[in-house]
XYZ file of N, CA and C in Angstrom:
339
model
N -9.857 18.084 11.935
C -9.120 17.240 11.027
C -9.034 15.818 11.515
N -8.169 15.111 10.892
C -8.015 13.687 11.185
C -6.675 13.372 11.862
N -6.026 14.374 12.444
C -4.681 14.163 13.002
C -4.668 13.094 14.095
N -5.561 13.207 15.070
C -5.584 12.232 16.161
C -5.954 10.841 15.644
N -6.929 10.793 14.764
C -7.333 9.519 14.166
C -6.160 8.873 13.434
N -5.459 9.648 12.633
C -4.342 9.125 11.843
C -3.197 8.655 12.735
N -2.882 9.430 13.757
C -1.799 9.049 14.669
C -2.146 7.763 15.413
N -3.390 7.655 15.861
C -3.827 6.454 16.576
C -3.802 5.243 15.657
N -4.252 5.426 14.419
C -4.257 4.330 13.447
C -2.830 3.852 13.176
N -1.901 4.785 13.077
C -0.500 4.433 12.852
C 0.053 3.620 14.022
N -0.250 4.060 15.243
C 0.215 3.322 16.428
C -0.360 1.899 16.447
N -1.668 1.793 16.245
C -2.309 0.474 16.291
C -1.716 -0.439 15.216
N -1.439 0.107 14.033
C -0.847 -0.694 12.960
C 0.529 -1.211 13.363
N 1.396 -0.333 13.836
C 2.753 -0.739 14.217
C 2.729 -1.729 15.380
N 1.869 -1.493 16.358
C 1.739 -2.420 17.488
C 1.276 -3.790 17.014
N 0.282 -3.811 16.125
C -0.273 -5.078 15.643
C 0.770 -5.896 14.890
N 1.552 -5.247 14.027
C 2.595 -5.951 13.273
C 3.641 -6.514 14.238
N 4.054 -5.726 15.221
C 5.050 -6.195 16.195
C 4.483 -7.347 17.027
N 3.249 -7.214 17.477
C 2.604 -8.257 18.270
C 2.466 -9.543 17.461
N 2.141 -9.420 16.175
C 2.014 -10.595 15.305
C 3.328 -11.366 15.246
N 4.438 -10.638 15.201
C 5.751 -11.295 15.164
C 6.031 -12.038 16.466
N 5.637 -11.455 17.584
C 5.894 -12.071 18.882
C 5.099 -13.351 19.105
N 3.859 -13.393 18.659
C 2.996 -14.536 18.983
C 2.933 -15.592 17.881
N 3.559 -15.331 16.743
C 3.493 -16.277 15.621
C 4.016 -17.656 16.012
N 5.131 -17.704 16.748
C 5.708 -19.011 17.103
C 4.842 -19.789 18.093
N 3.865 -19.135 18.689
C 2.918 -19.819 19.576
C 1.677 -20.281 18.819
N 1.683 -20.075 17.491
C 0.561 -20.508 16.672
C -0.591 -19.513 16.620
N -0.343 -18.284 17.074
C -1.374 -17.246 17.049
C -1.099 -16.341 15.852
N -2.112 -16.110 15.051
C -1.961 -15.263 13.876
C -2.720 -13.954 14.076
N -2.060 -12.873 13.747
C -2.622 -11.530 13.892
C -2.387 -10.786 12.585
N -3.386 -10.068 12.130
C -3.262 -9.300 10.892
C -3.628 -7.842 11.141
N -2.733 -6.942 10.749
C -3.008 -5.506 10.808
C -3.726 -5.130 9.519
N -4.871 -4.514 9.641
C -5.669 -4.135 8.480
C -5.627 -2.619 8.323
N -5.202 -2.173 7.153
C -5.174 -0.739 6.834
C -6.085 -0.508 5.632
N -7.384 -0.358 5.881
C -8.315 -0.309 4.767
C -8.338 0.995 3.990
N -7.715 2.036 4.502
C -7.746 3.364 3.854
C -9.188 3.790 3.673
N -9.714 3.825 2.460
C -11.048 4.355 2.214
C -12.151 3.334 2.363
N -13.027 3.561 3.343
C -14.205 2.724 3.542
C -15.420 3.629 3.372
N -16.415 3.147 2.673
C -17.611 3.948 2.382
C -18.439 4.138 3.653
N -18.089 5.157 4.413
C -18.833 5.541 5.614
C -19.013 7.056 5.566
N -19.673 7.584 6.545
C -19.868 9.038 6.605
C -18.669 9.760 7.207
N -17.616 9.045 7.546
C -16.445 9.661 8.170
C -15.835 10.771 7.310
N -15.811 10.572 6.022
C -15.183 11.546 5.128
C -16.135 12.661 4.713
N -17.412 12.526 5.053
C -18.377 13.550 4.698
C -18.759 13.557 3.229
N -18.536 12.448 2.534
C -18.907 12.371 1.119
C -20.398 12.079 0.989
N -20.998 12.622 -0.039
C -22.407 12.325 -0.300
C -22.541 10.856 -0.697
N -23.761 10.339 -0.602
C -24.006 8.948 -0.997
C -23.656 8.731 -2.462
N -23.912 9.722 -3.292
C -23.602 9.616 -4.724
C -22.099 9.456 -4.937
N -21.286 10.298 -4.276
C -19.831 10.190 -4.426
C -19.310 8.886 -3.836
N -19.899 8.438 -2.726
C -19.501 7.144 -2.161
C -19.777 6.026 -3.155
N -20.937 6.076 -3.798
C -21.298 5.045 -4.779
C -20.315 5.038 -5.955
N -19.953 6.212 -6.447
C -18.986 6.314 -7.549
C -17.634 5.756 -7.118
N -17.183 6.121 -5.911
C -15.896 5.639 -5.406
C -15.911 4.125 -5.185
N -17.041 3.581 -4.751
C -17.169 2.122 -4.618
C -17.052 1.452 -5.988
N -17.714 2.020 -6.975
C -17.688 1.472 -8.332
C -16.270 1.429 -8.891
N -15.487 2.482 -8.679
C -14.136 2.564 -9.217
C -13.090 1.908 -8.317
N -13.495 1.344 -7.188
C -12.554 0.666 -6.299
C -11.710 1.610 -5.469
N -12.154 2.864 -5.320
C -11.417 3.821 -4.492
C -11.866 3.752 -3.036
N -13.091 3.314 -2.820
C -13.618 3.043 -1.490
C -14.134 1.611 -1.467
N -14.230 1.046 -0.267
C -14.761 -0.308 -0.097
C -15.884 -0.281 0.917
N -16.798 -1.215 0.794
C -17.828 -1.363 1.827
C -17.176 -2.042 3.029
N -17.797 -1.892 4.178
C -17.245 -2.542 5.373
C -17.240 -4.063 5.206
N -18.228 -4.611 4.511
C -18.275 -6.064 4.268
C -17.104 -6.507 3.386
N -16.768 -5.717 2.368
C -15.626 -6.056 1.507
C -14.325 -6.044 2.315
N -14.158 -5.034 3.146
C -12.947 -4.944 3.970
C -12.872 -6.135 4.915
N -13.984 -6.504 5.525
C -14.002 -7.644 6.450
C -13.623 -8.933 5.729
N -14.204 -9.176 4.541
C -13.881 -10.406 3.786
C -12.401 -10.472 3.437
N -11.850 -9.372 2.932
C -10.435 -9.357 2.548
C -9.528 -9.511 3.768
N -9.937 -8.924 4.873
C -9.129 -8.991 6.094
C -9.089 -10.405 6.656
N -10.242 -11.042 6.724
C -10.294 -12.416 7.237
C -9.532 -13.346 6.301
N -9.663 -13.130 4.997
C -8.899 -13.932 4.034
C -7.400 -13.788 4.244
N -6.943 -12.562 4.491
C -5.517 -12.319 4.739
C -5.068 -12.993 6.035
N -5.923 -12.953 7.054
C -5.602 -13.610 8.327
C -5.421 -15.110 8.118
N -6.327 -15.737 7.368
C -6.233 -17.172 7.129
C -5.055 -17.539 6.228
N -4.552 -16.586 5.454
C -3.350 -16.835 4.651
C -2.075 -16.538 5.445
N -2.233 -16.105 6.692
C -1.071 -15.864 7.548
C -0.384 -14.522 7.313
N -1.066 -13.587 6.672
C -0.461 -12.272 6.413
C -0.488 -11.423 7.677
N 0.617 -10.742 7.943
C 0.702 -9.853 9.097
C 0.084 -8.495 8.838
N 0.003 -8.126 7.578
C -0.401 -6.784 7.201
C -1.185 -6.860 5.895
N -2.293 -6.143 5.811
C -3.071 -6.129 4.578
C -3.628 -4.723 4.333
N -3.528 -4.293 3.075
C -4.117 -3.037 2.612
C -5.048 -3.412 1.468
N -6.365 -3.509 1.736
C -7.288 -3.904 0.675
C -7.361 -2.869 -0.446
N -7.295 -3.329 -1.663
C -7.520 -2.462 -2.818
C -6.264 -1.952 -3.492
N -6.269 -1.998 -4.811
C -5.106 -1.561 -5.589
C -4.857 -0.068 -5.415
N -5.909 0.721 -5.380
C -5.737 2.178 -5.270
C -5.099 2.540 -3.932
N -5.529 1.864 -2.884
C -4.967 2.138 -1.562
C -3.493 1.753 -1.499
N -3.154 0.603 -2.049
C -1.741 0.174 -2.038
C -0.871 1.118 -2.849
N -1.440 1.713 -3.881
C -0.699 2.658 -4.716
C -0.638 4.045 -4.087
N -1.775 4.531 -3.631
C -1.855 5.920 -3.171
C -1.193 6.182 -1.813
N -1.228 5.228 -0.912
C -0.667 5.460 0.430
C 0.800 5.853 0.350
N 1.676 5.074 -0.318
C 3.083 5.496 -0.373
C 3.289 6.784 -1.167
N 2.470 7.001 -2.192
C 2.611 8.226 -2.984
C 2.297 9.440 -2.121
N 1.166 9.411 -1.418
C 0.763 10.548 -0.583
C 1.754 10.777 0.559
N 2.265 9.706 1.141
C 3.237 9.849 2.234
C 4.493 10.597 1.788
N 4.834 10.494 0.515
C 6.068 11.103 0.015
C 5.871 12.437 -0.703
N 4.651 12.945 -0.699
C 4.408 14.247 -1.303
C 4.901 15.358 -0.374
N 5.379 16.448 -0.932
C 5.764 17.585 -0.093
C 4.526 18.143 0.626
N 4.692 18.669 1.832
C 3.556 19.201 2.589
C 2.747 20.254 1.833
N 3.404 21.093 1.026
C 2.650 22.117 0.287
C 1.680 21.473 -0.704
N 2.055 20.339 -1.270
C 1.174 19.642 -2.224
C -0.003 19.006 -1.478
N 0.258 18.384 -0.345
C -0.839 17.756 0.404
C -1.814 18.816 0.925
N -1.312 19.982 1.343
C -2.208 21.063 1.782
C -3.082 21.532 0.615
N -2.483 21.678 -0.549
C -3.227 22.097 -1.740
C -4.320 21.073 -2.069
N -3.967 19.796 -2.088
C -4.936 18.741 -2.396
C -6.059 18.707 -1.356
N -5.698 18.898 -0.110
C -6.706 18.895 0.961
C -7.710 20.038 0.753
N -7.209 21.224 0.427
C -8.107 22.364 0.181
C -9.037 22.079 -1.004
N -8.504 21.477 -2.054
C -9.303 21.202 -3.252
C -10.356 20.108 -3.015
N -10.043 19.131 -2.169
C -10.985 18.032 -1.951
C -12.018 18.339 -0.884
N -11.833 19.396 -0.120
C -12.802 19.774 0.917
C -14.188 20.044 0.311
N -14.242 20.488 -0.914
C -15.535 20.817 -1.542
C -16.399 19.578 -1.768
N -15.798 18.385 -1.753
C -16.566 17.159 -1.945
C -17.222 16.695 -0.661
N -16.832 17.281 0.454
C -17.402 16.878 1.740
C -18.681 17.644 2.002
N -19.555 17.039 2.792
C -20.850 17.648 3.129
C -20.662 18.925 3.899
């Protein structure tokens, strides 16, 4: 699963936001990037499903994430979540009961290679 990856990502995000607050008065800008879905082989999706998800804005290319992240850094943002679907789905999924997330996980496993 993705437990270790998710826990590490959460730590890095919280550390980055805290660090950004500490160094801002010294003129140093730091942005925590939480891209959620990036079109890579990490999720085990076929190229066809990745292409569909890119088209609908559910996944982003690494270049898109980089452009949005650098743009957020230059605007002085401490935290950025690229994409409307990611900004919507992250809080929704976090607040779902565990039985629902387990059910969804079982159903979406069939899309992985």
